[in-house]
PDB file of C-alpha atoms in Angstrom:
ATOM      1  CA  UNK A   1      26.519  21.441  -3.812  1.00 46.00           C
ATOM      2  CA  UNK A   2      23.678  18.799  -2.325  1.00 50.00           C
ATOM      3  CA  UNK A   3      21.123  19.853  -0.411  1.00 52.00           C
ATOM      4  CA  UNK A   4      18.689  17.815   1.916  1.00 51.00           C
ATOM      5  CA  UNK A   5      15.725  17.500  -1.076  1.00 51.00           C
ATOM      6  CA  UNK A   6      18.423  15.465  -3.345  1.00 78.00           C
ATOM      7  CA  UNK A   7      18.002  12.169  -2.167  1.00 87.00           C
ATOM      8  CA  UNK A   8      14.346  12.389  -2.401  1.00 88.00           C
ATOM      9  CA  UNK A   9      14.529  13.932  -5.883  1.00 89.00           C
ATOM     10  CA  UNK A  10      17.236  11.224  -6.705  1.00 88.00           C
ATOM     11  CA  UNK A  11      14.656   8.421  -5.239  1.00 88.00           C
ATOM     12  CA  UNK A  12      11.809   9.759  -7.435  1.00 90.00           C
ATOM     13  CA  UNK A  13      13.838   9.689 -10.423  1.00 89.00           C
ATOM     14  CA  UNK A  14      14.683   6.516 -10.192  1.00 86.00           C
ATOM     15  CA  UNK A  15      11.423   5.728  -9.897  1.00 88.00           C
ATOM     16  CA  UNK A  16      10.270   7.168 -12.524  1.00 90.00           C
ATOM     17  CA  UNK A  17      13.129   5.383 -14.686  1.00 87.00           C
ATOM     18  CA  UNK A  18      11.801   1.803 -13.164  1.00 81.00           C
ATOM     19  CA  UNK A  19       8.609   2.628 -14.389  1.00 85.00           C
ATOM     20  CA  UNK A  20       9.207   4.104 -17.671  1.00 87.00           C
ATOM     21  CA  UNK A  21       7.322   1.058 -19.454  1.00 85.00           C
ATOM     22  CA  UNK A  22       3.799   2.159 -17.272  1.00 84.00           C
ATOM     23  CA  UNK A  23       1.539   4.779 -19.536  1.00 90.00           C
ATOM     24  CA  UNK A  24       2.622   8.407 -18.708  1.00 92.00           C
ATOM     25  CA  UNK A  25      -0.487   8.848 -16.556  1.00 93.00           C
ATOM     26  CA  UNK A  26      -0.172   5.777 -14.583  1.00 91.00           C
ATOM     27  CA  UNK A  27       3.413   7.111 -13.790  1.00 91.00           C
ATOM     28  CA  UNK A  28       2.486  10.077 -12.953  1.00 93.00           C
ATOM     29  CA  UNK A  29       0.117   9.393 -10.503  1.00 93.00           C
ATOM     30  CA  UNK A  30       2.517   6.858  -9.032  1.00 91.00           C
ATOM     31  CA  UNK A  31       5.170   9.343  -8.373  1.00 92.00           C
ATOM     32  CA  UNK A  32       2.413  12.018  -7.137  1.00 93.00           C
ATOM     33  CA  UNK A  33       1.272   8.981  -4.856  1.00 91.00           C
ATOM     34  CA  UNK A  34       5.053   8.253  -3.734  1.00 91.00           C
ATOM     35  CA  UNK A  35       5.861  12.434  -3.397  1.00 91.00           C
ATOM     36  CA  UNK A  36       2.696  12.253  -0.931  1.00 92.00           C
ATOM     37  CA  UNK A  37       3.858   9.474   1.016  1.00 89.00           C
ATOM     38  CA  UNK A  38       7.205  10.975   1.144  1.00 90.00           C
ATOM     39  CA  UNK A  39       5.597  14.012   2.937  1.00 90.00           C
ATOM     40  CA  UNK A  40       3.250  12.409   4.744  1.00 89.00           C
ATOM     41  CA  UNK A  41       6.157  10.557   6.387  1.00 87.00           C
ATOM     42  CA  UNK A  42       8.132  13.962   7.230  1.00 88.00           C
ATOM     43  CA  UNK A  43       4.911  15.009   8.743  1.00 90.00           C
ATOM     44  CA  UNK A  44       4.583  12.328  11.039  1.00 89.00           C
ATOM     45  CA  UNK A  45       8.229  11.898  12.114  1.00 88.00           C
ATOM     46  CA  UNK A  46       9.584  15.671  11.464  1.00 88.00           C
ATOM     47  CA  UNK A  47      13.237  14.132  13.293  1.00 90.00           C
ATOM     48  CA  UNK A  48      13.522  11.828  10.447  1.00 87.00           C
ATOM     49  CA  UNK A  49      16.575  12.980   7.807  1.00 88.00           C
ATOM     50  CA  UNK A  50      15.349  12.290   4.207  1.00 87.00           C
ATOM     51  CA  UNK A  51      17.712   8.802   4.311  1.00 85.00           C
ATOM     52  CA  UNK A  52      15.575   7.252   7.088  1.00 88.00           C
ATOM     53  CA  UNK A  53      12.194   8.047   5.363  1.00 86.00           C
ATOM     54  CA  UNK A  54      13.243   6.836   2.071  1.00 86.00           C
ATOM     55  CA  UNK A  55      14.550   3.583   3.820  1.00 83.00           C
ATOM     56  CA  UNK A  56      10.875   3.223   4.944  1.00 80.00           C
ATOM     57  CA  UNK A  57       9.853   3.008   1.574  1.00 79.00           C
ATOM     58  CA  UNK A  58      12.640   0.722   0.371  1.00 77.00           C
ATOM     59  CA  UNK A  59      13.915   0.384  -3.233  1.00 74.00           C
ATOM     60  CA  UNK A  60      12.172   1.645  -6.053  1.00 72.00           C
ATOM     61  CA  UNK A  61      13.456  -1.558  -8.101  1.00 71.00           C
ATOM     62  CA  UNK A  62      14.004  -4.721  -7.776  1.00 74.00           C
ATOM     63  CA  UNK A  63      17.798  -5.990  -8.090  1.00 76.00           C
ATOM     64  CA  UNK A  64      18.553  -8.274 -11.143  1.00 81.00           C
ATOM     65  CA  UNK A  65      18.801 -11.614  -8.770  1.00 82.00           C
ATOM     66  CA  UNK A  66      15.341 -10.509  -6.964  1.00 78.00           C
ATOM     67  CA  UNK A  67      13.664 -10.357 -10.622  1.00 78.00           C
ATOM     68  CA  UNK A  68      15.018 -13.839 -11.518  1.00 83.00           C
ATOM     69  CA  UNK A  69      14.037 -15.664  -8.563  1.00 81.00           C
ATOM     70  CA  UNK A  70      11.166 -13.961  -8.930  1.00 77.00           C
ATOM     71  CA  UNK A  71      10.657 -15.288 -12.070  1.00 78.00           C
ATOM     72  CA  UNK A  72      12.102 -18.748 -11.669  1.00 79.00           C
ATOM     73  CA  UNK A  73      10.180 -19.380  -8.585  1.00 77.00           C
ATOM     74  CA  UNK A  74       6.697 -17.810  -9.579  1.00 76.00           C
ATOM     75  CA  UNK A  75       6.260 -18.715 -13.079  1.00 80.00           C
ATOM     76  CA  UNK A  76       9.039 -21.502 -14.238  1.00 80.00           C
ATOM     77  CA  UNK A  77       9.079 -23.799 -11.317  1.00 78.00           C
ATOM     78  CA  UNK A  78       5.619 -24.077 -10.880  1.00 77.00           C
ATOM     79  CA  UNK A  79       4.746 -24.541 -14.697  1.00 80.00           C
ATOM     80  CA  UNK A  80       7.598 -27.049 -14.964  1.00 79.00           C
ATOM     81  CA  UNK A  81       6.055 -29.061 -11.990  1.00 75.00           C
ATOM     82  CA  UNK A  82       2.848 -28.956 -13.508  1.00 75.00           C
ATOM     83  CA  UNK A  83       4.145 -29.983 -16.871  1.00 78.00           C
ATOM     84  CA  UNK A  84       6.108 -32.914 -15.483  1.00 73.00           C
ATOM     85  CA  UNK A  85       3.276 -34.018 -13.197  1.00 72.00           C
ATOM     86  CA  UNK A  86       0.733 -34.235 -16.328  1.00 73.00           C
ATOM     87  CA  UNK A  87       3.587 -36.056 -18.450  1.00 70.00           C
ATOM     88  CA  UNK A  88       3.958 -38.760 -16.083  1.00 67.00           C
ATOM     89  CA  UNK A  89       0.767 -39.062 -15.122  1.00 65.00           C
ATOM     90  CA  UNK A  90      -0.179 -41.971 -17.261  1.00 58.00           C
ATOM     91  CA  UNK A  91      -3.854 -42.911 -15.592  1.00 50.00           C
ATOM     92  CA  UNK A  92      -6.165 -41.148 -13.880  1.00 58.00           C
ATOM     93  CA  UNK A  93      -5.047 -41.535  -9.973  1.00 58.00           C
ATOM     94  CA  UNK A  94      -7.648 -39.740  -8.329  1.00 62.00           C
ATOM     95  CA  UNK A  95      -7.953 -36.196  -6.644  1.00 63.00           C
ATOM     96  CA  UNK A  96      -5.089 -36.737  -4.202  1.00 71.00           C
ATOM     97  CA  UNK A  97      -2.170 -36.014  -6.636  1.00 68.00           C
ATOM     98  CA  UNK A  98      -3.619 -33.253  -8.133  1.00 69.00           C
ATOM     99  CA  UNK A  99      -4.273 -31.780  -4.764  1.00 73.00           C
ATOM    100  CA  UNK A 100      -0.908 -32.588  -3.612  1.00 76.00           C
ATOM    101  CA  UNK A 101       0.608 -31.028  -7.000  1.00 73.00           C
ATOM    102  CA  UNK A 102      -1.838 -27.738  -6.125  1.00 75.00           C
ATOM    103  CA  UNK A 103      -0.851 -27.136  -2.583  1.00 81.00           C
ATOM    104  CA  UNK A 104       2.938 -27.945  -3.340  1.00 81.00           C
ATOM    105  CA  UNK A 105       3.013 -25.121  -5.849  1.00 78.00           C
ATOM    106  CA  UNK A 106       1.008 -22.764  -3.783  1.00 82.00           C
ATOM    107  CA  UNK A 107       3.361 -23.161  -0.796  1.00 86.00           C
ATOM    108  CA  UNK A 108       6.065 -22.217  -3.429  1.00 81.00           C
ATOM    109  CA  UNK A 109       4.785 -18.964  -4.626  1.00 80.00           C
ATOM    110  CA  UNK A 110       3.855 -18.302  -0.914  1.00 84.00           C
ATOM    111  CA  UNK A 111       7.525 -19.193   0.074  1.00 84.00           C
ATOM    112  CA  UNK A 112       8.382 -16.911  -2.992  1.00 79.00           C
ATOM    113  CA  UNK A 113       6.132 -14.020  -2.161  1.00 78.00           C
ATOM    114  CA  UNK A 114       7.418 -14.184   1.563  1.00 82.00           C
ATOM    115  CA  UNK A 115      10.921 -14.061   0.724  1.00 79.00           C
ATOM    116  CA  UNK A 116      10.654 -11.293  -2.303  1.00 74.00           C
ATOM    117  CA  UNK A 117       8.895  -8.987   0.730  1.00 75.00           C
ATOM    118  CA  UNK A 118      11.455  -9.286   3.083  1.00 75.00           C
ATOM    119  CA  UNK A 119      14.532  -8.852   0.497  1.00 70.00           C
ATOM    120  CA  UNK A 120      12.459  -5.688  -0.340  1.00 60.00           C
ATOM    121  CA  UNK A 121      12.446  -4.493   3.133  1.00 50.00           C
ATOM    122  CA  UNK A 122      16.104  -5.298   3.994  1.00 47.00           C
TER     123      UNK A 122
END
């Protein structure tokens, strides 16, 4: 028979699995911080059920789509854009093209971060 503490235990177990690549001491520190945050949220919102408390934290992991989009938009696309810009620029054209390329890369990184943040909270 499931008890109200089971969702919290399941959440912490999922977080532990997802952080298995971390050193043991760092993983335990993270899990302790999560458990402390859950307890603090329960104290502030005593009428909130375990599901609502955990919903405030979000999923303890990214979906494969979020991982793929995150890697593509934060690493692959800006790197590819910079390589193409470097290869196709035969003569120095001044600082303006470099500034534009850097601003486009910065905008892409900001948009990706925003999308990942919002999808994590959804």
